[in-house]
Amino acid sequence: LSTPALVIDAGALERNLATMATARPGARLRPHVKAHKCTALAREQYRHGHHGFTCATVREVEGMVAAGLGDDLLLANEVVDTTRLARLGALLDRARITVAVDSEATIDAAARAGLDEVLVDVNVGLPRCGCAPEAAGELAELARARGLTVRGVMGYEGHVVGLADRDTRAEQLRVCLERLHAAHRLVGGELVSAGGTGTYDLHDDRTEVQAGSYALMDTAYAGLGLPFEYAARVVATVISVSSGFAVGDAGLKAFGMDHGNPTVEGGRLWFCSDEHTTFTPEHPVVAGQRITMLPAHIDPTMTLHERAHLVDADGHVLEVWPIDLRGW
Amino acid sequence: LSTPALVIDAGALERNLATMATARPGARLRPHVKAHKCTALAREQYRHGHHGFTCATVREVEGMVAAGLGDDLLLANEVVDTTRLARLGALLDRARITVAVDSEATIDAAARAGLDEVLVDVNVGLPRCGCAPEAAGELAELARARGLTVRGVMGYEGHVVGLADRDTRAEQLRVCLERLHAAHRLVGGELVSAGGTGTYDLHDDRTEVQAGSYALMDTAYAGLGLPFEYAARVVATVISVSSGFAVGDAGLKAFGMDHGNPTVEGGRLWFCSDEHTTFTPEHPVVAGQRITMLPAHIDPTMTLHERAHLVDADGHVLEVWPIDLRGW
């Protein structure tokens, strides 16, 4: 292994996927590929019974279609770039693609791009995309008038999924779902799409949950007491040892840093530089020795790596998976 | 332009490069390519008279050699992976490559890889790589005993380059340089390599300065009152507009976040999500409109983009530059 290297523990991944597939079988989960950006991992989720996927970018949709995983792809994001949307329109002969809309501009872009199915994105409390719940019916009518099929509604409670206390998450989610179901009554359609790893078991069976991080996990989600294990780590090599600290060769360019520093297993992290992490090891280390680090936020960490190494319990590399859905 | 898109203002870049080349002409600057990871940009620095470059990774060195920019490359980082170092050893017939060493292990790796020139990396106060100044002479002897040429010393004052007050930077730098020159007296050789954008004009002519961020700049370095302009921005498209805020399609995956949030020009940023930035625009915006954002830390931002678009003052794309030194 050349370091820094992203490794995925095959056993932990399998247990995470199985735990989720038991809790939310089949279409009750629409795994979000933005969390891993890896079609090989998506294929494992497919094998566990989830045949519909959530995407955040046009490239993710294109990559999933190219990988033969286009049964039912939801682009859960607004796009007004008709050139790129038209590329998706051209894929409809071999994939089912639904895009989120929250305005006349996004409906117009979808219709002009030759797409045929949309979901109305509803703001359920997170100040981001999505129309007001009371405006959802009018947008659905507008979309239908443009010849689009409206499959239902989506609404992401991103301000709730990370709350530490489960009861608080459940209570806040109820408020969000009131908004989403109110919008759904106005819109119609078979789909109510929402949720993430932090609320996967708080949604009832009316919701298809868009969780992604559960597969690999990170230290932020680990604070929520969920039944998912760390499956992704970054392996670094100790390249320098001084009195009281040592340095590993993975830094800011190997970790999404928005949720804070990664965690050094068997050490106390001081700080990350572009290509280095300075830490105090629990036990003496020597140059050349390997250390493992846990990302604080898995999604932006994955996008920094070209490949993931699937490893067994002894650390042997079983497969190398390209992180093939990166970029735009 | 498909967004998010990294754009480089050709005029601002040219002025930044010219300002630096005037202050530290020729070999007084060894531009650090880790800040931009782009051989096309390095070629502009070469054109401004700097023919030696600093690299942080083996891949950066390999890419610079492949681009024909291998006159004098310094890998200013410790590497104990002899397989990768041997790849550099195999390039010595068409490039000059010097690697940093700070221990017996790194000297052994360099010698076994068939490399022939090293610099002794000295800890000048930043707790990261580098030997103690008083140990530098012994390491140099060890390297020479292994048949390596020792070209001098390097020491990066990373704890000083970002200090807001210039006098404080100058004062702290003096302490670092005492250590570095003490080590140099023990080691010998023609090179004293150190510094960064924040200290580029505080070093005297004995130092070759390893600055990189000056070319493109970021909001962190802009706080230091340096004569360099913002030359890099991320262009985003407004994809959703609500009462009181709007959303752009560039988020955590388009910006290095370790120095904090990017800055929305013409708006007040609320927060970044993976693929979104929620902000309040100063003037009303509509879906489809473009916004520009300034990164807080340029180095990890560059590594997230596949290409940079060189644009003129009217925003027309002059050239597309691959960010070809990314990854490991």
XYZ file of C-alpha atoms in Angstrom:
656
model
C 0.000 0.000 0.000
C 1.276 3.362 -1.039
C 0.170 5.966 1.527
C -1.960 7.911 2.187
C -4.397 5.128 1.281
C -8.106 4.930 1.875
C -9.015 1.466 3.112
C -12.439 -0.089 3.607
C -12.858 -2.926 6.092
C -14.843 -5.500 4.103
C -16.382 -7.083 7.201
C -17.493 -3.796 8.739
C -18.922 -2.636 5.409
C -20.868 -5.857 4.997
C -22.285 -5.583 8.536
C -23.285 -1.944 8.004
C -25.033 -2.764 4.734
C -26.796 -5.777 6.266
C -27.930 -3.824 9.332
C -29.438 -1.120 7.144
C -30.997 -3.579 4.691
C -32.728 -5.286 7.622
C -34.006 -2.003 9.055
C -35.015 -0.496 5.702
C -35.254 -3.260 3.107
C -35.486 -2.736 -0.642
C -37.111 0.470 -1.772
C -37.424 1.798 1.806
C -33.832 2.938 1.308
C -32.519 4.929 -1.629
C -28.777 4.972 -0.792
C -27.071 8.308 -1.416
C -23.952 7.790 -3.521
C -22.534 11.249 -2.707
C -21.285 9.758 0.579
C -18.906 7.342 -1.156
C -18.813 8.297 -4.883
C -17.936 4.718 -5.739
C -19.963 2.513 -8.107
C -18.316 -0.643 -6.751
C -19.700 0.186 -3.313
C -23.086 1.083 -4.820
C -23.110 -2.375 -6.397
C -22.805 -3.867 -2.897
C -25.798 -1.790 -1.801
C -27.690 -3.064 -4.851
C -26.813 -6.615 -3.868
C -28.368 -5.889 -0.486
C -31.668 -5.151 -2.204
C -31.644 -1.381 -2.791
C -32.131 -0.813 -6.507
C -32.881 2.908 -6.464
C -30.127 5.406 -5.676
C -29.818 9.058 -4.762
C -27.254 11.273 -6.527
C -26.119 14.852 -5.882
C -24.466 15.661 -9.223
C -24.993 15.037 -12.919
C -21.699 13.177 -13.024
C -22.838 10.806 -10.285
C -25.952 10.000 -12.334
C -23.908 9.468 -15.490
C -21.432 7.243 -13.658
C -24.184 5.136 -12.123
C -25.801 4.634 -15.528
C -22.436 3.686 -17.043
C -21.981 1.149 -14.242
C -25.316 -0.460 -15.044
C -26.930 0.800 -11.840
C -29.555 3.011 -13.480
C -32.764 1.187 -12.465
C -34.095 4.259 -10.650
C -31.793 7.230 -10.068
C -32.886 10.361 -8.242
C -30.817 13.494 -8.793
C -31.786 15.029 -5.452
C -30.446 18.430 -6.358
C -31.483 21.412 -8.431
C -29.783 21.857 -11.813
C -30.428 24.747 -14.196
C -27.654 23.849 -16.639
C -29.690 22.532 -19.579
C -26.589 21.303 -21.416
C -25.747 18.940 -18.623
C -29.366 17.984 -17.983
C -29.744 17.170 -21.682
C -26.931 14.629 -21.291
C -29.161 12.910 -18.733
C -32.155 13.203 -21.063
C -30.140 11.266 -23.628
C -29.709 8.395 -21.146
C -33.425 7.727 -20.610
C -33.429 4.812 -23.043
C -31.273 2.850 -20.636
C -31.972 4.339 -17.211
C -34.767 5.828 -15.145
C -33.778 9.317 -14.006
C -35.829 11.632 -11.812
C -34.652 15.137 -10.947
C -35.572 17.452 -8.099
C -37.259 20.750 -8.923
C -38.133 23.630 -6.622
C -38.876 26.529 -9.013
C -40.180 27.431 -12.415
C -36.562 27.723 -13.629
C -35.694 24.150 -12.628
C -38.941 22.777 -14.111
C -38.202 24.628 -17.324
C -34.651 23.264 -17.420
C -35.843 19.674 -16.857
C -38.525 19.943 -19.548
C -36.185 21.513 -22.088
C -33.560 18.832 -21.395
C -35.986 16.099 -22.426
C -36.328 14.625 -18.944
C -39.679 13.105 -18.092
C -39.865 12.616 -14.331
C -39.404 15.001 -11.415
C -39.845 15.209 -7.653
C -40.855 18.454 -5.986
C -38.144 19.422 -3.495
C -39.674 20.908 -0.343
C -37.953 23.023 2.295
C -38.679 21.168 5.529
C -36.616 23.501 7.735
C -33.032 23.431 6.439
C -32.282 26.757 4.751
C -31.118 25.350 1.430
C -33.008 24.198 -1.651
C -36.700 23.364 -1.732
C -39.923 25.337 -2.165
C -42.258 26.327 0.659
C -44.617 23.398 1.437
C -47.660 25.467 0.463
C -46.112 26.227 -2.969
C -45.472 22.562 -3.825
C -48.886 21.906 -5.392
C -48.598 24.788 -7.794
C -45.119 23.664 -8.891
C -46.413 20.145 -9.453
C -49.193 21.520 -11.668
C -46.670 23.592 -13.558
C -44.466 20.538 -14.090
C -47.419 18.444 -15.278
C -48.413 21.249 -17.649
C -44.917 20.939 -19.143
C -45.463 17.242 -19.745
C -43.444 16.005 -16.781
C -44.528 13.183 -14.501
C -44.379 14.232 -10.857
C -43.394 11.224 -8.766
C -43.902 12.910 -5.396
C -41.910 15.023 -2.972
C -38.537 15.102 -1.278
C -37.256 17.153 1.657
C -33.936 16.795 3.427
C -33.809 17.453 7.175
C -30.088 18.226 7.145
C -30.403 20.370 10.292
C -31.734 17.338 12.192
C -29.684 14.313 11.078
C -26.637 15.310 13.133
C -28.334 16.226 16.427
C -26.741 14.214 19.226
C -29.885 13.323 21.177
C -32.185 10.766 19.587
C -35.368 12.141 21.190
C -34.557 15.615 19.927
C -33.943 14.220 16.449
C -37.289 12.409 16.551
C -39.142 15.496 17.757
C -37.588 17.805 15.157
C -38.158 15.234 12.444
C -41.892 15.223 13.248
C -42.014 18.945 12.459
C -40.201 18.370 9.166
C -42.463 15.483 8.201
C -45.599 17.525 8.867
C -44.336 19.964 6.258
C -43.336 17.226 3.841
C -46.617 15.329 4.124
C -48.587 18.569 3.760
C -46.698 19.192 0.529
C -47.244 15.597 -0.545
C -51.023 15.979 -0.149
C -50.841 18.910 -2.574
C -48.467 17.196 -5.016
C -49.532 13.567 -5.084
C -47.331 10.831 -6.545
C -45.982 7.654 -4.981
C -42.712 8.940 -3.496
C -41.875 10.662 -0.234
C -38.076 10.844 -0.182
C -36.131 12.245 2.781
C -33.775 11.469 5.603
C -30.203 10.499 6.189
C -28.083 8.228 8.345
C -28.975 10.120 11.527
C -32.735 9.655 11.061
C -32.890 6.374 9.131
C -34.823 4.564 11.865
C -37.064 7.497 12.815
C -38.876 7.592 9.485
C -41.909 5.366 8.985
C -42.480 3.197 5.939
C -44.007 6.008 3.923
C -40.520 7.507 3.475
C -37.758 6.178 1.274
C -34.629 7.210 3.207
C -31.668 8.802 1.376
C -28.939 7.647 3.789
C -25.354 7.319 2.577
C -22.842 7.704 5.412
C -24.052 4.551 7.200
C -21.991 2.388 4.823
C -18.568 3.771 5.816
C -19.289 6.042 8.826
C -17.161 8.805 10.338
C -16.400 10.206 13.778
C -19.192 12.800 13.559
C -21.918 10.201 12.986
C -20.296 7.856 15.512
C -21.392 10.261 18.235
C -25.050 9.414 17.583
C -25.043 5.872 18.963
C -26.078 4.282 15.675
C -25.535 0.538 15.024
C -22.962 1.179 12.276
C -19.197 0.619 12.560
C -16.221 2.483 11.202
C -15.564 0.872 7.826
C -13.314 3.539 6.236
C -9.896 4.615 7.412
C -6.937 6.418 5.943
C -3.650 4.565 6.351
C -0.589 6.780 6.728
C 3.112 6.056 7.125
C 5.174 7.529 9.944
C 7.818 9.579 8.141
C 9.435 11.426 11.050
C 9.777 10.847 14.785
C 10.802 13.500 17.297
C 10.808 13.731 21.066
C 7.143 13.810 22.112
C 5.564 13.597 18.684
C 5.653 11.855 15.318
C 4.463 12.741 11.828
C 2.271 10.728 9.447
C 2.119 11.334 5.699
C -1.634 12.047 5.459
C -2.878 15.597 5.961
C -5.443 18.177 4.895
C -5.455 16.842 1.345
C -6.494 13.366 2.503
C -9.406 14.373 4.790
C -12.558 16.443 4.561
C -11.860 18.951 7.340
C -15.198 20.789 7.694
C -16.240 18.609 10.660
C -12.826 19.061 12.271
C -9.688 16.993 12.529
C -9.481 13.277 11.838
C -8.712 10.927 14.723
C -5.428 9.033 14.960
C -6.044 5.509 16.252
C -3.488 4.875 18.969
C -2.424 8.489 19.202
C -3.424 12.043 20.049
C -3.573 14.355 17.041
C -1.920 17.782 17.294
C -2.638 19.255 13.886
C -2.832 18.523 10.178
C -0.814 20.301 7.490
C -1.327 19.851 3.766
C 0.596 16.580 3.603
C 1.287 15.811 7.283
C -0.348 14.983 10.574
C 1.590 15.660 13.764
C 0.495 13.432 16.652
C 1.647 11.945 19.936
C 1.610 8.150 19.722
C 0.408 6.115 22.701
C 3.331 3.752 22.195
C 6.683 4.571 20.561
C 6.657 4.461 16.758
C 9.436 4.345 14.178
C 9.719 5.771 10.684
C 8.091 3.432 8.200
C 5.443 2.195 10.621
C 1.791 2.413 9.573
C -0.923 4.286 11.445
C -4.656 4.500 10.784
C -6.835 7.586 10.944
C -10.612 8.015 11.062
C -12.191 10.832 9.044
C -14.495 13.306 10.798
C -16.670 13.625 7.671
C -16.707 10.779 5.181
C -18.295 12.485 2.131
C -15.629 15.112 1.403
C -12.938 12.620 2.432
C -13.943 10.157 -0.294
C -13.787 12.855 -2.960
C -10.081 13.392 -2.179
C -9.054 9.814 -2.962
C -8.722 8.173 -6.359
C -9.334 4.687 -5.067
C -10.384 2.697 -2.038
C -8.732 -0.530 -0.966
C -11.128 -3.172 0.296
C -9.264 -5.090 3.003
C -9.977 -8.173 5.081
C -9.579 -8.465 8.862
C -5.820 -8.989 8.448
C -5.445 -5.893 6.315
C -4.917 -7.814 3.056
C -6.192 -5.988 0.007
C -9.082 -7.920 -1.550
C -10.069 -5.420 -4.233
C -9.241 -1.911 -5.368
C -12.307 0.230 -6.029
C -12.008 3.405 -8.096
C -13.741 6.398 -6.503
C -15.221 6.985 -9.932
C -18.007 9.493 -9.245
C -15.755 12.378 -8.135
C -15.690 15.837 -9.674
C -18.322 17.616 -11.698
C -18.482 27.068 -17.912
C -19.895 24.108 -16.094
C -20.004 24.851 -12.344
C -18.480 24.592 -9.829
C -15.493 25.822 -11.826
C -12.117 26.992 -10.611
C -11.092 30.117 -12.502
C -7.758 31.934 -12.493
C -7.652 35.620 -13.379
C -4.795 35.803 -15.902
C -3.996 39.442 -15.106
C -3.886 38.963 -11.349
C -1.757 35.842 -11.722
C 0.697 37.653 -13.964
C 0.975 40.568 -11.499
C 1.502 38.199 -8.563
C 4.225 36.306 -10.403
C 5.911 39.536 -11.515
C 5.793 41.051 -8.019
C 7.436 37.979 -6.545
C 10.011 37.658 -9.343
C 11.052 41.257 -8.687
C 11.329 40.720 -4.929
C 13.024 37.318 -5.170
C 14.414 36.833 -8.658
C 15.651 33.560 -10.110
C 17.027 31.070 -7.633
C 16.066 33.225 -4.627
C 12.637 31.636 -5.003
C 11.951 27.917 -5.307
C 8.170 28.000 -5.951
C 6.214 25.328 -4.089
C 3.959 23.436 -6.490
C 1.862 21.904 -3.701
C -0.039 25.206 -3.564
C -1.413 24.842 -7.092
C -0.577 21.276 -8.282
C -0.593 22.499 -11.869
C 2.345 22.162 -14.268
C 0.892 24.823 -16.601
C 1.074 27.332 -13.750
C 4.561 26.123 -12.824
C 5.582 26.826 -16.417
C 4.515 30.466 -15.890
C 6.701 30.616 -12.788
C 9.567 29.169 -14.818
C 9.001 31.862 -17.440
C 9.387 34.413 -14.633
C 12.891 33.110 -13.979
C 12.443 30.473 -11.267
C 13.898 27.235 -12.577
C 14.012 25.257 -9.348
C 10.791 24.025 -7.727
C 9.671 22.625 -4.405
C 7.409 19.545 -4.284
C 5.607 17.832 -1.405
C 4.891 14.433 -2.966
C 6.556 11.889 -5.231
C 3.760 12.366 -7.740
C 4.412 16.100 -7.886
C 8.061 15.398 -8.689
C 7.135 12.847 -11.358
C 4.616 15.219 -12.927
C 7.095 18.082 -13.009
C 9.688 15.872 -14.708
C 7.096 14.685 -17.242
C 6.243 18.331 -17.960
C 9.891 19.114 -18.702
C 10.281 21.216 -15.557
C 12.894 19.036 -13.872
C 15.906 21.388 -13.870
C 16.155 21.291 -10.075
C 13.363 19.693 -8.055
C 13.371 19.542 -4.268
C 11.100 16.980 -2.638
C 10.792 18.941 0.607
C 9.275 16.065 2.487
C 10.386 12.840 4.114
C 9.702 9.605 2.231
C 10.552 6.127 3.509
C 8.771 4.255 0.711
C 11.744 2.966 -1.281
C 9.545 1.696 -4.124
C 8.306 5.174 -4.828
C 11.686 6.792 -4.200
C 13.238 4.331 -6.678
C 10.857 5.677 -9.326
C 12.502 9.059 -8.738
C 15.941 7.502 -8.838
C 15.087 6.220 -12.316
C 14.415 9.800 -13.467
C 17.861 11.169 -12.644
C 19.036 10.872 -16.244
C 16.606 13.633 -17.196
C 16.046 15.632 -14.023
C 17.844 16.873 -10.935
C 16.047 15.641 -7.835
C 16.980 16.396 -4.235
C 15.085 14.888 -1.313
C 14.754 16.000 2.287
C 16.089 13.701 5.011
C 15.803 14.032 8.771
C 16.741 10.583 10.071
C 18.825 7.505 9.429
C 15.708 5.822 7.975
C 15.139 8.539 5.367
C 18.839 8.624 4.430
C 18.815 4.868 4.041
C 15.679 5.037 1.862
C 17.222 7.731 -0.382
C 20.478 5.814 -0.777
C 18.752 2.517 -1.502
C 16.502 4.209 -4.082
C 19.514 5.311 -6.100
C 19.064 9.005 -5.389
C 22.198 11.079 -5.198
C 21.369 14.420 -3.582
C 19.723 15.328 -0.288
C 19.012 18.302 1.962
C 18.979 17.933 5.726
C 15.539 18.976 7.019
C 15.849 20.892 10.296
C 13.135 21.532 12.852
C 13.182 25.318 13.244
C 10.229 25.438 15.666
C 7.235 23.904 13.883
C 6.496 20.520 15.469
C 6.586 18.469 12.298
C 9.434 16.931 10.313
C 13.073 17.926 10.687
C 15.914 16.934 12.953
C 17.150 18.983 15.911
C 19.622 21.652 14.651
C 22.439 20.138 16.678
C 21.868 16.715 15.076
C 22.084 18.030 11.509
C 25.853 17.658 11.136
C 25.827 14.030 12.135
C 23.045 13.262 9.646
C 24.982 15.025 6.902
C 28.008 12.868 7.675
C 25.855 9.774 7.620
C 24.415 10.778 4.235
C 27.859 11.463 2.818
C 29.053 8.116 4.123
C 26.241 6.542 2.079
C 27.511 8.269 -1.048
C 24.925 11.040 -1.091
C 25.732 14.670 -1.853
C 24.374 16.976 0.837
C 23.306 20.221 -0.780
C 22.547 22.068 2.457
C 19.627 22.488 4.831
C 15.953 23.287 4.794
C 13.583 24.294 7.591
C 9.995 25.400 7.253
C 8.697 28.038 9.693
C 5.057 26.996 9.203
C 4.109 28.335 12.647
C 5.292 31.812 11.586
C 4.146 32.329 7.980
C 0.520 32.977 8.945
C 1.034 35.341 11.895
C -0.987 38.500 11.267
C 1.554 41.066 12.468
C 4.577 41.609 10.267
C 6.916 42.587 13.114
C 5.971 39.456 15.019
C 6.624 37.358 11.917
C 10.025 38.996 11.491
C 10.946 38.479 15.148
C 9.876 34.820 15.200
C 11.597 34.208 11.892
C 14.882 35.427 13.388
C 14.658 32.685 16.012
C 13.993 30.087 13.302
C 16.853 31.316 11.159
C 19.296 31.148 14.059
C 18.480 27.450 14.297
C 18.656 26.932 10.553
C 21.979 28.748 10.135
C 23.425 26.901 13.112
C 22.502 23.661 11.408
C 23.891 24.942 8.114
C 27.255 25.614 9.719
C 27.349 21.946 10.777
C 26.091 20.597 7.448
C 27.678 22.790 4.787
C 26.460 22.858 1.193
C 25.205 25.710 -0.943
C 21.487 25.674 -0.092
C 19.487 27.190 2.738
C 15.857 26.541 1.795
C 12.948 27.828 3.899
C 10.040 30.193 4.044
C 6.642 30.689 2.530
C 4.368 33.392 1.194
C 3.994 35.018 4.617
C 7.742 35.458 5.093
C 8.963 35.810 1.503
C 10.279 39.358 2.035
C 11.662 38.769 5.532
C 14.315 36.322 4.416
C 17.656 37.650 3.251
C 19.423 36.531 0.101
C 21.019 33.538 1.767
C 17.637 31.772 1.718
C 15.868 30.339 -1.282
C 12.191 30.820 -0.370
C 9.674 27.990 -0.894
C 6.580 30.174 -1.371
C 3.599 28.851 -3.314
C 0.341 30.518 -2.269
C 1.458 33.959 -3.525
C 0.535 32.972 -7.096
C -3.190 32.440 -6.462
C -3.725 33.676 -2.875
C -6.617 32.983 -0.486
C -8.549 34.832 2.209
C -6.250 33.610 4.987
C -3.105 35.036 3.393
C -5.006 38.173 2.338
C -5.130 39.166 6.001
C -1.348 39.673 6.043
C -1.216 42.813 3.900
C 0.968 41.241 1.225
C 1.215 42.769 -2.275
C -0.523 39.790 -3.923
C -4.055 39.774 -5.325
C -6.773 37.150 -5.399
C -6.177 35.256 -8.630
C -8.251 32.107 -7.957
C -11.991 31.911 -7.466
C -14.636 29.235 -7.638
C -17.570 30.115 -9.875
C -20.921 28.701 -8.785
C -24.424 28.842 -10.230
C -27.413 29.958 -8.177
C -29.706 26.910 -8.224
C -32.369 27.946 -5.717
C -33.687 31.235 -4.344
C -35.801 31.580 -1.201
C -36.924 34.479 0.939
C -33.771 35.831 2.604
C -31.257 33.441 1.107
C -30.100 31.724 -2.057
C -28.091 28.592 -2.811
C -25.011 28.173 -5.021
C -23.874 24.819 -6.411
C -20.377 24.804 -4.901
C -19.889 23.368 -1.421
C -17.558 21.420 0.849
C -16.313 19.331 -2.058
C -15.120 22.424 -3.943
C -13.185 24.141 -1.121
C -10.471 23.258 1.347
C -12.317 23.939 4.608
C -9.550 23.689 7.229
C -9.091 27.475 7.308
C -12.858 27.989 7.522
C -15.581 28.907 5.077
C -14.996 30.450 1.671
C -16.203 33.996 1.048
C -19.083 34.759 -1.304
C -18.330 37.911 -3.296
C -21.446 40.066 -3.149
C -23.072 38.037 -0.426
C -22.925 36.815 3.162
C -22.264 33.103 3.523
C -24.428 31.098 5.938
C -22.980 27.609 5.568
C -21.608 25.087 3.112
C -23.006 21.599 2.576
C -21.369 18.913 0.431
C -22.639 20.366 -2.857
C -24.240 23.671 -1.766
C -23.537 27.048 -0.248
C -26.390 28.917 1.379
C -25.857 32.691 1.400
C -27.665 36.012 1.551
C -26.982 38.009 -1.607
C -26.406 41.759 -1.332
C -28.667 42.259 -4.347
C -31.486 39.969 -5.507
C -30.328 36.966 -7.558
C -32.192 34.527 -9.792
C -31.655 30.853 -10.532
C -29.044 30.449 -13.244
C -27.054 33.524 -12.199
C -23.320 33.092 -11.514
C -21.588 33.961 -8.248
C -17.903 33.875 -7.337
C -16.359 32.576 -4.145
C -12.896 33.004 -2.638
C -11.240 30.011 -0.957
C -9.964 30.355 2.603
C -7.048 28.003 1.877
C -5.860 27.632 -1.682
C -3.738 24.450 -1.434
C -6.445 21.938 -0.461
C -8.907 23.781 -2.728
C -6.781 23.154 -5.826
C -6.575 19.450 -5.067
C -10.383 19.187 -5.313
C -10.580 20.462 -8.899
C -9.651 18.600 -12.081
C -8.916 21.729 -14.037
C -8.475 25.485 -13.758
C -9.873 27.939 -16.301
C -7.561 30.827 -17.075
C -9.807 33.816 -17.756
C -9.262 37.376 -18.965
C -10.691 40.515 -17.359
C -14.050 39.912 -19.082
C -14.254 36.364 -17.809
C -13.524 34.762 -21.180
C -11.708 31.459 -20.918
C -8.215 31.747 -22.439
C -6.902 28.311 -21.526
C -7.891 25.259 -19.528
C -5.151 23.979 -17.261
C -5.303 20.447 -15.856
C -4.595 20.284 -12.114
C -2.296 17.412 -12.982
C -0.250 16.958 -9.809
C -3.140 15.854 -7.561
C -3.283 12.623 -5.609
C -0.493 10.387 -4.448
